[in-house]
Amino acid sequence: MDSTRFRQEREVLRHGSRTRLGRAPLTLLIAVLLALFLLFVTLPVASLFLRISPEAFLRSLAEPVVLDALSLSLVTATVSTAIVVLFGTPLALVNARRDYPGRALVDTLTDLPIVLPPAVAGIALLMAFGRRGVVGQYLDGFGISIAFTTVAVVLAQVFVASPFYIRQARASFEAVDRLYEDAARTLGASPVAVALRITVPLAWSGLVSGAIISFARALGEFGATIMFAGNFQGRTQTMPLAIYTTMQGDLDAAISLAIILVAISFAVIAVVKVVTRRRL
Amino acid sequence: MLSVHAARRLRDFVLDVTLSVGRGETLVLVGENGAGKSTVLNLISGILPPDRGEITLAERTLFSSGERIDVPAESRSIGHLFQSYALFPHMTVSENVAFGLRCRRVPRPEVAFTVAKQLAAMHLSDLADVNVGRLSGGQRQRVALARALVLDPELLLLDEPLAAVDMRAQAAMRKELRDRIRNAGIPCIVVTHNLRDALELGDRLCLLEEGRVVADGTPEEVLGMRENGFIASFAGG
């Protein structure tokens, strides 16, 4: 390390003038690129706050369309995150620890929703669970219909958000040293006890940040929801759908909803940063 | 009484060992790095399954390829100390020691009582609520030993038990370890790179080369085999 730095310094000395002069325009170029990019990302977000007065914001918060969307979004995103965690945790643990035929296929399939366009996810869900869908037609026989209900909202969110949790959970489980699990087994812990008392607690921060990111993705879900669940206020109109709907009439309501989502997004990033920094 | 005959294909060679250790006897396992010493311990404690063979401990068959018996690691009641001690980093000292009892669903007051007694016996009472990340090498070793001994194991496997202990503390820890092993009165296998460990802890010494036992006898006998390259450097250095 020291010798390389020494060599670098010598190089700088030898080519000093040329290198420094040669680097100045490059540094400037990178600075300009960075500044433009930051502006491009922050300006639109800042514009949201500049386009609405605090009074109008607070007034909009009382509107039923905003309140309905807010509560529906929070409830459905929480439920879908819980479902994702419930199903995703064992799956991620098994895939991190056991080798079985077809594991690579399972991994690919769980990742699929990340690359699938949401509109495709929406129509695919409709074809599966719609009234005439592959599964939906039998459910319809029992008087159960899923499409265009709150259940459909949750299903769409689970579909698009699950890979974010499962990937993170698997990586966190893989990062747990197997030695602890082996030690726990020799001390008398059954495989389930090893998972619950050793592996999950040691992977905890990764699991929490995975769940939070998954929650954020569920909260932002638009395409699959509008196609599979429709856009009914109070039942399937989540915040992104409400933004889309109110934008055409009540712009203040749309902006207020957007601001709430921005605040939640920032909170998510902050929480993930704090959680992943603490504990290993 | 432990009796082991186990074979397993490893990357570079086939490990094939036959060993037996009597009650209250300590067998020291020496050999080059990669000779398969730690693997032998893993086969016995059930972390790794042998390809074939038979392992019995106090009349109980733990593994038998012939009879298709493979008692899972959690039911073998073997205390296995890993080289790095593998203390659970998310638990305090007393939680680490209580771990095995909790897994056995021992009632809480009894766990607290037994753990406190064990910690006192190992001079760890002051550290009960300390997170294990803060401990010195010697303290970690004692916690790992306490965690295993509190379960009254029928066999003790120690992998380089003093390697992470401060040089100055090693002699005292070695003496303490020897007394603990004697008091436990169970068979014990110690893997070590250290001549002093071999001489002071071992009743018998086994030399492992590429997965095979090439010498088995009293420490004096085995260390007398100066024609063996490993023994010559082990006893000489």
Short mmCIF file of C-alpha atoms in Angstrom, two decimals:
data_model
loop_
_atom_site.label_atom_id
_atom_site.label_comp_id
_atom_site.label_asym_id
_atom_site.label_seq_id
_atom_site.Cartn_x
_atom_site.Cartn_y
_atom_site.Cartn_z
CA MET A 1 0.00 0.00 0.00
CA ASP A 2 2.73 2.42 1.01
CA SER A 3 4.92 1.48 -1.88
CA THR A 4 2.12 2.00 -4.39
CA ARG A 5 1.37 5.38 -2.95
CA PHE A 6 5.05 6.20 -3.13
CA ARG A 7 5.11 5.13 -6.77
CA GLN A 8 2.01 7.16 -7.51
CA GLU A 9 3.55 10.21 -5.93
CA ARG A 10 6.70 9.73 -7.96
CA GLU A 11 4.64 9.46 -11.13
CA VAL A 12 2.82 12.63 -10.23
CA LEU A 13 6.15 14.36 -9.67
CA ARG A 14 7.53 13.18 -12.97
CA HIS A 15 4.46 14.03 -15.04
CA GLY A 16 3.22 16.59 -12.59
CA SER A 17 2.53 19.54 -14.80
CA ARG A 18 1.09 17.53 -17.66
CA THR A 19 -1.16 15.35 -15.50
CA ARG A 20 -2.57 18.20 -13.49
CA LEU A 21 -3.28 20.27 -16.54
CA GLY A 22 -4.73 17.24 -18.31
CA ARG A 23 -6.99 16.46 -15.39
CA ALA A 24 -8.52 19.88 -14.88
CA PRO A 25 -10.95 19.72 -17.82
CA LEU A 26 -11.88 16.14 -16.92
CA THR A 27 -12.65 17.12 -13.34
CA LEU A 28 -14.73 20.01 -14.59
CA LEU A 29 -16.62 17.78 -17.00
CA ILE A 30 -17.43 15.25 -14.27
CA ALA A 31 -18.52 18.04 -11.93
CA VAL A 32 -20.86 19.45 -14.57
CA LEU A 33 -22.29 16.00 -15.33
CA LEU A 34 -22.86 15.34 -11.64
CA ALA A 35 -24.48 18.73 -11.09
CA LEU A 36 -26.78 18.31 -14.09
CA PHE A 37 -27.80 14.86 -12.96
CA LEU A 38 -28.48 15.93 -9.38
CA LEU A 39 -30.52 18.84 -10.65
CA PHE A 40 -32.46 16.54 -12.94
CA VAL A 41 -33.38 14.30 -10.00
CA THR A 42 -34.04 16.95 -7.36
CA LEU A 43 -35.70 19.70 -9.41
CA PRO A 44 -38.89 17.77 -10.19
CA VAL A 45 -39.22 16.64 -6.57
CA ALA A 46 -38.61 20.18 -5.35
CA SER A 47 -41.15 21.47 -7.86
CA LEU A 48 -43.85 19.48 -6.11
CA PHE A 49 -43.24 21.48 -2.97
CA LEU A 50 -43.00 24.78 -4.86
CA ARG A 51 -46.27 24.32 -6.74
CA ILE A 52 -48.51 24.09 -3.67
CA SER A 53 -48.99 26.32 -0.65
CA PRO A 54 -48.96 24.76 2.82
CA GLU A 55 -52.62 25.77 3.31
CA ALA A 56 -53.71 24.11 0.07
CA PHE A 57 -51.71 21.03 1.07
CA LEU A 58 -53.42 20.79 4.45
CA ARG A 59 -56.83 21.45 2.87
CA SER A 60 -56.30 18.61 0.40
CA LEU A 61 -55.37 16.25 3.19
CA ALA A 62 -58.97 16.45 4.41
CA GLU A 63 -60.46 15.47 1.07
CA PRO A 64 -62.06 12.01 1.02
CA VAL A 65 -60.29 10.96 -2.17
CA VAL A 66 -56.93 11.67 -0.54
CA LEU A 67 -57.81 10.09 2.79
CA ASP A 68 -59.31 7.00 1.16
CA ALA A 69 -56.25 6.51 -1.02
CA LEU A 70 -53.87 7.06 1.87
CA SER A 71 -55.53 4.57 4.18
CA LEU A 72 -56.08 2.00 1.43
CA SER A 73 -52.44 2.27 0.36
CA LEU A 74 -51.07 1.92 3.86
CA VAL A 75 -53.31 -1.06 4.64
CA THR A 76 -52.71 -2.94 1.39
CA ALA A 77 -48.96 -2.29 1.31
CA THR A 78 -48.67 -3.48 4.92
CA VAL A 79 -50.68 -6.62 4.22
CA SER A 80 -48.73 -7.42 1.06
CA THR A 81 -45.41 -6.86 2.81
CA ALA A 82 -46.53 -9.23 5.56
CA ILE A 83 -47.49 -11.86 2.97
CA VAL A 84 -44.18 -11.40 1.14
CA VAL A 85 -42.22 -11.79 4.39
CA LEU A 86 -44.27 -14.82 5.46
CA PHE A 87 -43.72 -16.71 2.21
CA GLY A 88 -40.43 -15.18 1.18
CA THR A 89 -38.42 -15.78 4.36
CA PRO A 90 -38.54 -19.61 4.32
CA LEU A 91 -38.02 -19.63 0.56
CA ALA A 92 -34.99 -17.35 0.79
CA LEU A 93 -33.57 -19.40 3.68
CA VAL A 94 -33.97 -22.70 1.84
CA ASN A 95 -32.42 -21.27 -1.32
CA ALA A 96 -29.53 -19.78 0.62
CA ARG A 97 -28.73 -22.97 2.53
CA ARG A 98 -29.87 -26.03 0.59
CA ASP A 99 -28.93 -27.21 -2.83
CA TYR A 100 -31.70 -29.05 -4.66
CA PRO A 101 -32.48 -29.76 -8.30
CA GLY A 102 -34.23 -26.76 -9.79
CA ARG A 103 -32.93 -24.19 -7.34
CA ALA A 104 -31.59 -22.02 -10.15
CA LEU A 105 -35.01 -22.13 -11.79
CA VAL A 106 -36.73 -21.09 -8.55
CA ASP A 107 -34.29 -18.19 -8.23
CA THR A 108 -34.98 -17.04 -11.77
CA LEU A 109 -38.74 -17.26 -11.30
CA THR A 110 -38.71 -15.30 -8.06
CA ASP A 111 -36.73 -12.57 -9.82
CA LEU A 112 -39.04 -12.48 -12.82
CA PRO A 113 -41.41 -9.74 -11.56
CA ILE A 114 -38.47 -7.30 -11.35
CA VAL A 115 -37.92 -7.37 -15.09
CA LEU A 116 -41.54 -7.92 -16.09
CA PRO A 117 -43.30 -4.66 -17.11
CA PRO A 118 -46.10 -3.93 -14.60
CA ALA A 119 -48.68 -3.84 -17.40
CA VAL A 120 -47.68 -7.38 -18.31
CA ALA A 121 -47.98 -8.39 -14.66
CA GLY A 122 -51.45 -6.82 -14.58
CA ILE A 123 -52.80 -8.64 -17.60
CA ALA A 124 -51.11 -11.87 -16.50
CA LEU A 125 -52.80 -11.68 -13.11
CA LEU A 126 -56.10 -10.98 -14.84
CA MET A 127 -55.66 -14.02 -17.05
CA ALA A 128 -54.98 -16.15 -13.98
CA PHE A 129 -57.42 -14.77 -11.41
CA GLY A 130 -59.96 -12.89 -13.51
CA ARG A 131 -63.54 -14.23 -13.74
CA ARG A 132 -62.65 -16.27 -16.79
CA GLY A 133 -59.04 -16.78 -15.77
CA VAL A 134 -57.22 -20.08 -15.48
CA VAL A 135 -57.82 -20.21 -11.72
CA GLY A 136 -60.48 -17.51 -11.47
CA GLN A 137 -63.15 -19.51 -13.36
CA TYR A 138 -63.14 -22.18 -10.64
CA LEU A 139 -63.14 -19.60 -7.85
CA ASP A 140 -66.08 -17.96 -9.62
CA GLY A 141 -67.92 -21.26 -9.26
CA PHE A 142 -67.69 -20.86 -5.50
CA GLY A 143 -68.85 -17.26 -5.75
CA ILE A 144 -65.38 -15.90 -5.11
CA SER A 145 -64.18 -13.16 -7.39
CA ILE A 146 -60.81 -11.57 -6.94
CA ALA A 147 -60.31 -9.19 -9.84
CA PHE A 148 -61.33 -5.57 -9.16
CA THR A 149 -61.39 -6.01 -5.38
CA THR A 150 -59.03 -4.95 -2.61
CA VAL A 151 -57.69 -8.52 -2.63
CA ALA A 152 -56.55 -7.94 -6.21
CA VAL A 153 -54.69 -4.81 -5.08
CA VAL A 154 -52.81 -6.91 -2.53
CA LEU A 155 -52.08 -9.68 -5.04
CA ALA A 156 -50.71 -7.19 -7.56
CA GLN A 157 -48.49 -5.65 -4.88
CA VAL A 158 -47.24 -9.02 -3.67
CA PHE A 159 -46.46 -10.00 -7.24
CA VAL A 160 -44.33 -6.96 -8.03
CA ALA A 161 -42.78 -6.41 -4.58
CA SER A 162 -41.81 -9.96 -3.56
CA PRO A 163 -38.50 -10.18 -5.48
CA PHE A 164 -37.11 -7.16 -3.66
CA TYR A 165 -37.52 -8.85 -0.30
CA ILE A 166 -36.56 -12.35 -1.38
CA ARG A 167 -33.31 -11.25 -3.03
CA GLN A 168 -32.26 -9.20 -0.03
CA ALA A 169 -33.26 -11.94 2.41
CA ARG A 170 -31.33 -14.57 0.51
CA ALA A 171 -28.20 -12.42 0.39
CA SER A 172 -28.50 -11.71 4.14
CA PHE A 173 -28.91 -15.40 4.97
CA GLU A 174 -25.91 -16.27 2.81
CA ALA A 175 -23.85 -13.73 4.73
CA VAL A 176 -24.48 -15.54 8.04
CA ASP A 177 -21.48 -17.71 8.93
CA ARG A 178 -22.52 -21.36 8.90
CA LEU A 179 -20.22 -21.98 11.84
CA TYR A 180 -22.84 -20.43 14.15
CA GLU A 181 -25.49 -22.76 12.78
CA ASP A 182 -23.22 -25.78 13.20
CA ALA A 183 -22.40 -24.74 16.76
CA ALA A 184 -26.09 -24.31 17.54
CA ARG A 185 -26.86 -27.80 16.22
CA THR A 186 -24.19 -29.42 18.38
CA LEU A 187 -25.78 -27.61 21.33
CA GLY A 188 -29.08 -29.32 20.61
CA ALA A 189 -30.97 -26.88 18.38
CA SER A 190 -33.29 -28.48 15.84
CA PRO A 191 -33.18 -27.08 12.29
CA VAL A 192 -36.20 -24.88 13.04
CA ALA A 193 -34.63 -23.63 16.27
CA VAL A 194 -31.38 -22.89 14.41
CA ALA A 195 -33.31 -20.83 11.86
CA LEU A 196 -35.34 -18.92 14.45
CA ARG A 197 -32.68 -18.38 17.12
CA ILE A 198 -29.51 -18.03 15.05
CA THR A 199 -29.93 -17.44 11.33
CA VAL A 200 -32.85 -15.01 11.37
CA PRO A 201 -31.50 -12.85 14.23
CA LEU A 202 -28.07 -12.65 12.58
CA ALA A 203 -29.64 -11.68 9.24
CA TRP A 204 -32.12 -9.34 10.93
CA SER A 205 -30.97 -5.96 9.60
CA GLY A 206 -30.92 -7.29 6.04
CA LEU A 207 -34.39 -8.76 6.44
CA VAL A 208 -35.77 -5.48 7.81
CA SER A 209 -34.30 -3.39 5.03
CA GLY A 210 -35.56 -5.90 2.45
CA ALA A 211 -39.06 -5.71 3.92
CA ILE A 212 -38.97 -1.89 3.90
CA ILE A 213 -37.88 -1.75 0.27
CA SER A 214 -40.56 -4.26 -0.58
CA PHE A 215 -43.13 -2.10 1.25
CA ALA A 216 -42.01 0.95 -0.71
CA ARG A 217 -42.35 -0.92 -3.99
CA ALA A 218 -45.83 -2.12 -3.00
CA LEU A 219 -46.83 1.42 -2.07
CA GLY A 220 -45.79 2.72 -5.49
CA GLU A 221 -47.45 -0.05 -7.50
CA PHE A 222 -49.52 1.39 -10.35
CA GLY A 223 -49.60 -0.55 -13.62
CA ALA A 224 -50.54 -4.01 -12.43
CA THR A 225 -53.03 -2.60 -9.93
CA ILE A 226 -54.99 -0.47 -12.38
CA MET A 227 -55.29 -3.36 -14.83
CA PHE A 228 -56.05 -6.14 -12.38
CA ALA A 229 -57.85 -4.30 -9.59
CA GLY A 230 -59.30 -1.30 -11.35
CA ASN A 231 -59.58 2.22 -10.01
CA PHE A 232 -62.44 2.42 -7.48
CA GLN A 233 -62.13 4.98 -4.73
CA GLY A 234 -61.99 3.41 -1.28
CA ARG A 235 -61.65 -0.13 -2.62
CA THR A 236 -58.85 -0.32 -5.16
CA GLN A 237 -57.75 3.28 -5.68
CA THR A 238 -54.34 3.38 -4.03
CA MET A 239 -52.27 6.57 -3.83
CA PRO A 240 -50.57 6.29 -7.23
CA LEU A 241 -53.95 5.60 -8.85
CA ALA A 242 -55.50 8.52 -6.98
CA ILE A 243 -52.71 10.81 -8.20
CA TYR A 244 -53.43 9.73 -11.74
CA THR A 245 -57.19 10.28 -11.30
CA THR A 246 -57.16 13.61 -9.40
CA MET A 247 -54.48 15.07 -11.67
CA GLN A 248 -57.17 15.58 -14.30
CA GLY A 249 -59.36 17.73 -12.03
CA ASP A 250 -58.03 18.57 -8.60
CA LEU A 251 -54.30 19.16 -9.12
CA ASP A 252 -53.80 20.16 -5.47
CA ALA A 253 -54.99 16.76 -4.30
CA ALA A 254 -52.66 15.03 -6.76
CA ILE A 255 -49.69 17.09 -5.58
CA SER A 256 -50.54 16.51 -1.93
CA LEU A 257 -50.64 12.77 -2.47
CA ALA A 258 -47.34 12.97 -4.33
CA ILE A 259 -45.77 14.91 -1.47
CA ILE A 260 -46.89 12.26 1.01
CA LEU A 261 -45.31 9.57 -1.18
CA VAL A 262 -42.10 11.59 -1.42
CA ALA A 263 -42.01 11.89 2.36
CA ILE A 264 -42.53 8.14 2.73
CA SER A 265 -39.79 7.45 0.17
CA PHE A 266 -37.33 9.61 2.06
CA ALA A 267 -38.30 7.92 5.31
CA VAL A 268 -37.72 4.52 3.69
CA ILE A 269 -34.24 5.46 2.51
CA ALA A 270 -33.41 6.90 5.92
CA VAL A 271 -34.68 3.88 7.83
CA VAL A 272 -32.86 1.44 5.54
CA LYS A 273 -29.63 3.38 6.00
CA VAL A 274 -29.95 3.42 9.75
CA VAL A 275 -30.93 -0.23 9.99
CA THR A 276 -28.15 -1.48 7.72
CA ARG A 277 -25.51 0.59 9.47
CA ARG A 278 -26.39 -0.67 12.92
CA ARG A 279 -25.51 -4.28 13.80
CA LEU A 280 -22.73 -5.51 11.53
CA MET B 1 -16.26 -44.94 25.45
CA LEU B 2 -16.21 -43.58 21.91
CA SER B 3 -15.45 -45.75 18.95
CA VAL B 4 -15.19 -44.34 15.48
CA HIS B 5 -14.70 -45.90 12.14
CA ALA B 6 -15.54 -43.39 9.43
CA ALA B 7 -14.67 -42.71 5.82
CA ARG B 8 -15.46 -39.71 3.71
CA ARG B 9 -14.22 -38.55 0.33
CA LEU B 10 -12.59 -35.13 0.70
CA ARG B 11 -11.30 -32.93 -2.08
CA ASP B 12 -7.74 -34.25 -2.18
CA PHE B 13 -7.94 -37.65 -0.51
CA VAL B 14 -10.21 -40.13 1.18
CA LEU B 15 -10.40 -39.65 4.91
CA ASP B 16 -10.57 -43.04 6.60
CA VAL B 17 -10.02 -43.17 10.34
CA THR B 18 -10.48 -45.69 13.11
CA LEU B 19 -10.22 -44.37 16.67
CA SER B 20 -11.43 -45.18 20.11
CA VAL B 21 -11.33 -43.11 23.26
CA GLY B 22 -12.16 -44.48 26.71
CA ARG B 23 -14.05 -42.81 29.55
CA GLY B 24 -12.01 -40.05 31.10
CA GLU B 25 -9.37 -40.46 28.44
CA THR B 26 -8.09 -37.57 26.33
CA LEU B 27 -6.91 -38.27 22.83
CA VAL B 28 -4.84 -35.61 21.13
CA LEU B 29 -5.04 -35.44 17.37
CA VAL B 30 -2.08 -33.88 15.56
CA GLY B 31 -1.10 -33.56 11.92
CA GLU B 32 -0.36 -31.14 9.12
CA ASN B 33 -2.85 -28.47 8.12
CA GLY B 34 -5.43 -30.09 5.88
CA ALA B 35 -4.76 -33.61 7.17
CA GLY B 36 -8.45 -33.85 8.10
CA LYS B 37 -8.30 -33.27 11.87
CA SER B 38 -11.22 -30.85 12.07
CA THR B 39 -13.17 -32.99 9.61
CA VAL B 40 -12.83 -35.95 12.00
CA LEU B 41 -14.42 -33.83 14.73
CA ASN B 42 -17.21 -32.73 12.36
CA LEU B 43 -17.93 -36.34 11.41
CA ILE B 44 -18.17 -37.33 15.07
CA SER B 45 -20.37 -34.43 16.15
CA GLY B 46 -22.68 -34.93 13.17
CA ILE B 47 -22.06 -31.72 11.28
CA LEU B 48 -20.80 -33.75 8.33
CA PRO B 49 -22.08 -37.24 7.49
CA PRO B 50 -19.48 -39.92 6.75
CA ASP B 51 -19.83 -41.73 3.42
CA ARG B 52 -19.65 -44.97 5.35
CA GLY B 53 -18.63 -46.22 8.75
CA GLU B 54 -19.85 -46.59 12.27
CA ILE B 55 -19.70 -44.28 15.28
CA THR B 56 -20.78 -45.39 18.72
CA LEU B 57 -20.68 -43.45 21.96
CA ALA B 58 -21.40 -45.11 25.30
CA GLU B 59 -23.26 -48.08 23.76
CA ARG B 60 -25.32 -45.72 21.59
CA THR B 61 -24.94 -45.94 17.82
CA LEU B 62 -24.69 -42.41 16.43
CA PHE B 63 -23.95 -43.37 12.88
CA SER B 64 -23.97 -46.62 10.99
CA SER B 65 -23.98 -46.87 7.24
CA GLY B 66 -24.83 -50.58 7.52
CA GLU B 67 -27.87 -50.07 9.74
CA ARG B 68 -28.77 -46.74 8.12
CA ILE B 69 -28.57 -44.89 11.41
CA ASP B 70 -27.63 -41.21 11.45
CA VAL B 71 -28.47 -39.47 14.70
CA PRO B 72 -28.75 -35.73 13.92
CA ALA B 73 -26.13 -33.44 15.45
CA GLU B 74 -28.66 -31.90 17.84
CA SER B 75 -29.40 -35.27 19.48
CA ARG B 76 -25.85 -36.57 19.90
CA SER B 77 -25.06 -34.75 23.18
CA ILE B 78 -21.52 -34.03 22.17
CA GLY B 79 -19.79 -30.83 23.23
CA HIS B 80 -17.95 -29.46 20.19
CA LEU B 81 -15.70 -26.43 20.61
CA PHE B 82 -14.77 -24.78 17.35
CA GLN B 83 -11.43 -23.18 16.73
CA SER B 84 -12.95 -19.70 16.62
CA TYR B 85 -15.35 -20.70 19.45
CA ALA B 86 -18.38 -19.63 17.36
CA LEU B 87 -19.96 -17.72 20.23
CA PHE B 88 -23.28 -16.30 19.08
CA PRO B 89 -22.54 -12.62 18.45
CA HIS B 90 -26.11 -11.47 19.06
CA MET B 91 -26.22 -12.83 22.61
CA THR B 92 -24.62 -12.06 25.94
CA VAL B 93 -22.35 -14.48 27.78
CA SER B 94 -25.18 -15.92 29.86
CA GLU B 95 -27.50 -16.18 26.85
CA ASN B 96 -24.79 -18.13 25.05
CA VAL B 97 -24.42 -20.52 27.96
CA ALA B 98 -28.20 -20.82 28.31
CA PHE B 99 -28.69 -21.58 24.61
CA GLY B 100 -28.54 -25.38 24.80
CA LEU B 101 -30.80 -25.52 27.87
CA ARG B 102 -33.37 -23.28 26.19
CA CYS B 103 -33.34 -25.56 23.15
CA ARG B 104 -34.11 -28.46 25.49
CA ARG B 105 -37.08 -26.52 26.86
CA VAL B 106 -35.73 -26.53 30.40
CA PRO B 107 -37.99 -24.31 32.57
CA ARG B 108 -36.73 -20.74 32.88
CA PRO B 109 -35.91 -20.66 36.63
CA GLU B 110 -33.90 -23.85 36.25
CA VAL B 111 -32.03 -22.42 33.25
CA ALA B 112 -31.15 -19.30 35.23
CA PHE B 113 -29.97 -21.37 38.20
CA THR B 114 -27.89 -23.82 36.14
CA VAL B 115 -26.33 -21.08 34.03
CA ALA B 116 -25.41 -19.01 37.09
CA LYS B 117 -23.79 -22.05 38.68
CA GLN B 118 -21.82 -22.85 35.52
CA LEU B 119 -20.69 -19.23 35.09
CA ALA B 120 -19.51 -19.16 38.70
CA ALA B 121 -17.58 -22.39 38.24
CA MET B 122 -15.85 -20.95 35.17
CA HIS B 123 -15.14 -17.58 36.86
CA LEU B 124 -17.42 -15.83 34.37
CA SER B 125 -20.09 -14.44 36.69
CA ASP B 126 -18.88 -10.86 36.27
CA LEU B 127 -19.23 -11.14 32.52
CA ALA B 128 -22.74 -12.65 32.49
CA ASP B 129 -24.40 -9.67 30.81
CA VAL B 130 -21.52 -8.69 28.56
CA ASN B 131 -21.93 -9.05 24.82
CA VAL B 132 -19.49 -11.71 23.60
CA GLY B 133 -17.93 -9.29 21.10
CA ARG B 134 -16.15 -7.59 24.01
CA LEU B 135 -14.35 -10.66 25.37
CA SER B 136 -10.68 -11.58 25.19
CA GLY B 137 -9.51 -14.83 23.64
CA GLY B 138 -9.23 -16.58 26.98
CA GLN B 139 -12.67 -15.41 28.08
CA ARG B 140 -14.19 -16.59 24.81
CA GLN B 141 -12.62 -19.97 25.30
CA ARG B 142 -14.12 -20.25 28.78
CA VAL B 143 -17.55 -19.18 27.57
CA ALA B 144 -17.44 -21.74 24.76
CA LEU B 145 -16.41 -24.43 27.22
CA ALA B 146 -19.11 -23.38 29.69
CA ARG B 147 -21.70 -23.41 26.92
CA ALA B 148 -20.78 -27.00 26.08
CA LEU B 149 -20.24 -28.32 29.62
CA VAL B 150 -23.51 -26.94 31.02
CA LEU B 151 -25.29 -29.59 28.93
CA ASP B 152 -23.34 -32.47 30.54
CA PRO B 153 -22.12 -33.83 27.21
CA GLU B 154 -21.07 -37.45 26.82
CA LEU B 155 -18.06 -36.49 24.73
CA LEU B 156 -15.96 -33.38 24.35
CA LEU B 157 -14.37 -32.35 21.04
CA LEU B 158 -11.95 -29.42 21.23
CA ASP B 159 -10.55 -27.90 18.04
CA GLU B 160 -7.40 -25.88 18.80
CA PRO B 161 -8.82 -24.90 22.20
CA LEU B 162 -6.02 -22.50 23.10
CA ALA B 163 -5.12 -21.07 19.69
CA ALA B 164 -7.02 -17.83 20.25
CA VAL B 165 -5.78 -17.42 23.81
CA ASP B 166 -3.12 -14.87 24.64
CA MET B 167 0.36 -16.47 24.82
CA ARG B 168 0.89 -15.38 28.42
CA ALA B 169 -2.45 -16.79 29.52
CA GLN B 170 -2.01 -20.09 27.70
CA ALA B 171 -0.18 -22.03 30.43
CA ALA B 172 -2.79 -21.17 33.06
CA MET B 173 -5.66 -21.84 30.67
CA ARG B 174 -4.13 -25.17 29.69
CA LYS B 175 -3.94 -26.27 33.29
CA GLU B 176 -7.51 -25.13 33.88
CA LEU B 177 -8.68 -26.90 30.74
CA ARG B 178 -6.97 -30.13 31.82
CA ASP B 179 -8.73 -30.01 35.19
CA ARG B 180 -12.10 -29.36 33.55
CA ILE B 181 -11.64 -32.29 31.20
CA ARG B 182 -10.58 -34.56 34.09
CA ASN B 183 -13.55 -33.48 36.19
CA ALA B 184 -15.98 -34.08 33.35
CA GLY B 185 -14.85 -37.71 33.28
CA ILE B 186 -15.89 -38.24 29.67
CA PRO B 187 -13.92 -39.12 26.57
CA CYS B 188 -12.30 -36.11 24.94
CA ILE B 189 -10.56 -35.43 21.64
CA VAL B 190 -8.30 -32.41 21.30
CA VAL B 191 -7.00 -31.18 17.96
CA THR B 192 -3.87 -29.09 18.34
CA HIS B 193 -0.77 -27.67 16.72
CA ASN B 194 0.88 -27.08 20.04
CA LEU B 195 3.38 -29.50 21.58
CA ARG B 196 2.56 -28.34 25.12
CA ASP B 197 -1.13 -29.05 24.55
CA ALA B 198 -0.23 -32.52 23.33
CA LEU B 199 2.00 -33.28 26.30
CA GLU B 200 -0.13 -31.78 29.06
CA LEU B 201 -3.64 -32.58 27.86
CA GLY B 202 -3.17 -35.90 26.13
CA ASP B 203 -3.28 -39.40 27.54
CA ARG B 204 -2.87 -40.64 24.02
CA LEU B 205 -1.59 -39.08 20.84
CA CYS B 206 -2.76 -39.81 17.29
CA LEU B 207 -0.99 -38.62 14.18
CA LEU B 208 -3.15 -38.01 11.12
CA GLU B 209 -1.66 -37.89 7.62
CA GLU B 210 -3.84 -37.32 4.56
CA GLY B 211 -6.89 -38.63 6.35
CA ARG B 212 -5.31 -41.72 7.90
CA VAL B 213 -4.12 -42.51 11.41
CA VAL B 214 -0.43 -43.29 10.99
CA ALA B 215 0.53 -43.41 14.66
CA ASP B 216 -1.45 -44.00 17.84
CA GLY B 217 0.12 -44.33 21.27
CA THR B 218 1.19 -42.52 24.42
CA PRO B 219 2.58 -39.04 23.74
CA GLU B 220 6.08 -40.30 24.54
CA GLU B 221 5.80 -43.19 22.10
CA VAL B 222 4.46 -41.12 19.24
CA LEU B 223 6.81 -38.20 19.83
CA GLY B 224 9.68 -40.70 19.79
CA MET B 225 9.04 -41.45 16.13
CA ARG B 226 11.60 -38.95 14.96
CA GLU B 227 11.86 -40.61 11.54
CA ASN B 228 8.45 -39.06 10.76
CA GLY B 229 8.95 -35.59 9.28
CA PHE B 230 5.93 -34.04 11.00
CA ILE B 231 6.79 -35.48 14.41
CA ALA B 232 10.41 -34.38 14.04
CA SER B 233 9.37 -30.76 13.44
CA PHE B 234 6.47 -30.93 15.92
CA ALA B 235 8.57 -32.28 18.80
CA GLY B 236 11.68 -30.36 17.80
CA GLY B 237 9.98 -27.01 17.33
#
